[in-house]
mmCIF file of C-alpha atoms in Angstrom:
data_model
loop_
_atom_site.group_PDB
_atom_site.id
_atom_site.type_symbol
_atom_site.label_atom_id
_atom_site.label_comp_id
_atom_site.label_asym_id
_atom_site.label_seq_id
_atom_site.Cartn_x
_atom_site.Cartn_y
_atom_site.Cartn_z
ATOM 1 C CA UNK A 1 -7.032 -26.061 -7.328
ATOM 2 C CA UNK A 2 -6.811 -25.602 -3.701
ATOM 3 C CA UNK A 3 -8.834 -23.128 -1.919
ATOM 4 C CA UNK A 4 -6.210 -21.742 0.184
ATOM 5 C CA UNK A 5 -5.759 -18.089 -0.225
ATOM 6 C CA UNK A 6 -2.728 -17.335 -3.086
ATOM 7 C CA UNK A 7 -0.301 -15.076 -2.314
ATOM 8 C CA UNK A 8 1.805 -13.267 -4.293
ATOM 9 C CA UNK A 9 5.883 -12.742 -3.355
ATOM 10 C CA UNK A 10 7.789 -10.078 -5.281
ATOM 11 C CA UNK A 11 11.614 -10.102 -3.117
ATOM 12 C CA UNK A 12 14.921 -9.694 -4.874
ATOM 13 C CA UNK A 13 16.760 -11.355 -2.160
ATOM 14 C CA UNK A 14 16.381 -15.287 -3.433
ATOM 15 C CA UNK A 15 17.095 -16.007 0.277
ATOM 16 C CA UNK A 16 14.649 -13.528 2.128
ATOM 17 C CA UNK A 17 11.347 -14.630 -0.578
ATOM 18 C CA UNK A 18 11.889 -18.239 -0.062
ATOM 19 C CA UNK A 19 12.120 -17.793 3.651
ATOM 20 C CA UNK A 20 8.667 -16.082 3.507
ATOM 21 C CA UNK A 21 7.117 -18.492 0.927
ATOM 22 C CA UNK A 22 7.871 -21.280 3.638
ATOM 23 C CA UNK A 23 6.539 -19.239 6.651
ATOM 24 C CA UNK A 24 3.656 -18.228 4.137
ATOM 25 C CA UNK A 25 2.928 -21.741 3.374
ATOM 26 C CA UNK A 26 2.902 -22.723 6.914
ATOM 27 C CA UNK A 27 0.414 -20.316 8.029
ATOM 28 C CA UNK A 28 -1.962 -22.222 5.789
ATOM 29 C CA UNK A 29 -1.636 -19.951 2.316
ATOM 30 C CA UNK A 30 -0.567 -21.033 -1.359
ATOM 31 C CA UNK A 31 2.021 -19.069 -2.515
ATOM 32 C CA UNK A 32 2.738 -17.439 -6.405
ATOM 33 C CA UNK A 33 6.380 -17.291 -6.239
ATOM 34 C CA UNK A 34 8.772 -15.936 -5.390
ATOM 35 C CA UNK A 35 9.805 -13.859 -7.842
ATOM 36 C CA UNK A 36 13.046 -11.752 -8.177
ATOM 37 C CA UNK A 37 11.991 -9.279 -10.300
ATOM 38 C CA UNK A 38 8.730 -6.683 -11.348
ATOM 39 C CA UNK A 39 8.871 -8.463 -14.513
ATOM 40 C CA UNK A 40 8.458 -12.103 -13.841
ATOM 41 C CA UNK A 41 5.649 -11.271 -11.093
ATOM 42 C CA UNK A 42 3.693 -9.500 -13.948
ATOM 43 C CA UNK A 43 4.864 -12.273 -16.196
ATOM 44 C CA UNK A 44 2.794 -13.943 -14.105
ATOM 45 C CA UNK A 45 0.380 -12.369 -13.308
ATOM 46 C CA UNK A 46 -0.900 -12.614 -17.045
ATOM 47 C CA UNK A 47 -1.525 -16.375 -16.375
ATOM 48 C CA UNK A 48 -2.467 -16.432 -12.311
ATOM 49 C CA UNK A 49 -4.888 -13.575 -10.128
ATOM 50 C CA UNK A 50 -3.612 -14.453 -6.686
ATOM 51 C CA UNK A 51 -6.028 -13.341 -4.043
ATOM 52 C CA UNK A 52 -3.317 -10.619 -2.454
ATOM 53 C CA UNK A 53 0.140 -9.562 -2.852
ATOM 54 C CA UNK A 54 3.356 -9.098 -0.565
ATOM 55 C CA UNK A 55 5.743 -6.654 -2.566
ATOM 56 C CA UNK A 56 9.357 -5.586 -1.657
ATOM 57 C CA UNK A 57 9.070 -2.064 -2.565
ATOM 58 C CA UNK A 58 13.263 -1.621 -3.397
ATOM 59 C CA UNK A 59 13.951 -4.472 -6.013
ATOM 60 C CA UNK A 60 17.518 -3.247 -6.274
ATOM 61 C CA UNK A 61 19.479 -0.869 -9.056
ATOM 62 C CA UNK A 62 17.111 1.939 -8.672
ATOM 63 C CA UNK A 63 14.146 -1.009 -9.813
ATOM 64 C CA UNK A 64 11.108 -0.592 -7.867
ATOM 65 C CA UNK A 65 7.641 -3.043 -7.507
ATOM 66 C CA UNK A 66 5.855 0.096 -8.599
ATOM 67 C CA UNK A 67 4.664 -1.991 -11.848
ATOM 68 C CA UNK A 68 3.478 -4.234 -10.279
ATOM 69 C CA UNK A 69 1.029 -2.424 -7.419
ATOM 70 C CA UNK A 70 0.065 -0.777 -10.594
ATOM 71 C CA UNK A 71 -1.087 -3.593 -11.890
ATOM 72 C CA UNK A 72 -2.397 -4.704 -8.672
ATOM 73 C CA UNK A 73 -4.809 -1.895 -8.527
ATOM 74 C CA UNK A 74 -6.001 -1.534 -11.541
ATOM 75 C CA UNK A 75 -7.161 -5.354 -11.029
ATOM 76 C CA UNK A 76 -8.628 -4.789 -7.454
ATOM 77 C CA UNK A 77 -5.959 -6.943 -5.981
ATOM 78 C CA UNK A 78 -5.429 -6.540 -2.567
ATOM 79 C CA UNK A 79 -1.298 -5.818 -1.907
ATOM 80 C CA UNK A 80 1.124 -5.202 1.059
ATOM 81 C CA UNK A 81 4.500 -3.582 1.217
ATOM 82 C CA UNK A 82 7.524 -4.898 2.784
ATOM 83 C CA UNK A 83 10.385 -2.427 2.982
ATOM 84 C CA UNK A 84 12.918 -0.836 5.131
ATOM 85 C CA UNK A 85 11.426 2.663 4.453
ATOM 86 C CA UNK A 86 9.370 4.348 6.795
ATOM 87 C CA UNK A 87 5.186 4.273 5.774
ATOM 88 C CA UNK A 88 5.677 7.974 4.079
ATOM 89 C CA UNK A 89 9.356 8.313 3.052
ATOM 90 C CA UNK A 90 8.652 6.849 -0.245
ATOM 91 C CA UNK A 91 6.929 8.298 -3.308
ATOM 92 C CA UNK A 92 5.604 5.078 -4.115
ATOM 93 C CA UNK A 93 4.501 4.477 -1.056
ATOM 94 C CA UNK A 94 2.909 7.327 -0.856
ATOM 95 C CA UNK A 95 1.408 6.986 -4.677
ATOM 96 C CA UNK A 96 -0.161 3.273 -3.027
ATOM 97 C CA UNK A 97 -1.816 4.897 0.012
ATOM 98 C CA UNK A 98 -4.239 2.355 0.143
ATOM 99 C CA UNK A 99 -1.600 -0.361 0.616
ATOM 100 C CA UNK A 100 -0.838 -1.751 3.814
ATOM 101 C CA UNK A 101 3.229 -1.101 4.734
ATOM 102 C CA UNK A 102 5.369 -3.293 6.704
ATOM 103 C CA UNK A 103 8.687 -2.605 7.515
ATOM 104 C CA UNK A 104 11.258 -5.386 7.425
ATOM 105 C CA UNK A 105 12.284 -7.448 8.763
ATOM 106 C CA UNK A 106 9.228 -8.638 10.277
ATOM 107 C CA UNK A 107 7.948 -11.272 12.267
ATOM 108 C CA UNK A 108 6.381 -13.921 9.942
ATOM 109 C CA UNK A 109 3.739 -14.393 12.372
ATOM 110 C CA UNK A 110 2.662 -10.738 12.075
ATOM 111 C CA UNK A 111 2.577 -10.932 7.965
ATOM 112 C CA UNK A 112 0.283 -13.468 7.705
ATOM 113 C CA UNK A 113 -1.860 -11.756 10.655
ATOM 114 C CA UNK A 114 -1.815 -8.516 8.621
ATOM 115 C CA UNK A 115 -2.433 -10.817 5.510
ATOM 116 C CA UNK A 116 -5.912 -12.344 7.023
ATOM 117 C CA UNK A 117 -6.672 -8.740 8.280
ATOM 118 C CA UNK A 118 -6.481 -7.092 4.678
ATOM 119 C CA UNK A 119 -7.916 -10.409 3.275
ATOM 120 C CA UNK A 120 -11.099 -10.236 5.228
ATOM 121 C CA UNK A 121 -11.537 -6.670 4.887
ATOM 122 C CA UNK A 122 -11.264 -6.940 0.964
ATOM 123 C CA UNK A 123 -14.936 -7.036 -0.744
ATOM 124 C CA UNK A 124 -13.741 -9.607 -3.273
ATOM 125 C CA UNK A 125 -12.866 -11.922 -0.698
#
């Protein structure tokens, strides 16, 4: 197993998760993913504790990650939000406080710095 950092990717756009697997992957992390849908990320996550998360907050149809940062915190698993919303305009944003927020689109560069920065300042890491 390698002892890169895993990350998680939860994106309904096919397109838009593979694009940030491969920027993910060349900033030096292993990537879980990407998944589609709430329900194959916590398929998933049955099998596979990545070290963090990145979660699209709208999955599309009304379908939120909410499950899954759920799940995230009850496991003391480190997540981010990417979404067009604002940081407060959300109910389940606002329900995941704790979570970092990005809104998209966003530089690559500047996930994977905001990655490292929640990373480091995660106890279990």
């Amino acid at each position: 197993m390698s002892d890169r950092f895993r990350i998680l990717v939860l994106e309904d756009e096919a397109i838009v998760g593979m694009d940030l697997a491969c920027s993910l992957e060349e900033s030096g992390f292993a990537v879980l993913g990407p998944f589609t849908t709430a329900e194959k990320a916590l398929d998933a996550l049955q099998s596979t504790r990545p070290d963090m998360a990145l979660l699209d907050l709208n999955l599309g149809q009304g379908r939120t990650s909410e499950a899954v940062a759920r799940h995230l915190t009850t496991h003391d698993i480190p997540f981010m939000f990417l979404t067009g919303y604002g940081a407060s305009s959300h109910p389940v944003i606002e329900a995941f406080a704790h979570a970092d927020c990005v809104c998209k689109p966003a530089d690559p560069d500047q996930i994977a710095q905001r990655i490292s920065q929640v990373l480091q300042a995660h106890p279990a890491n």
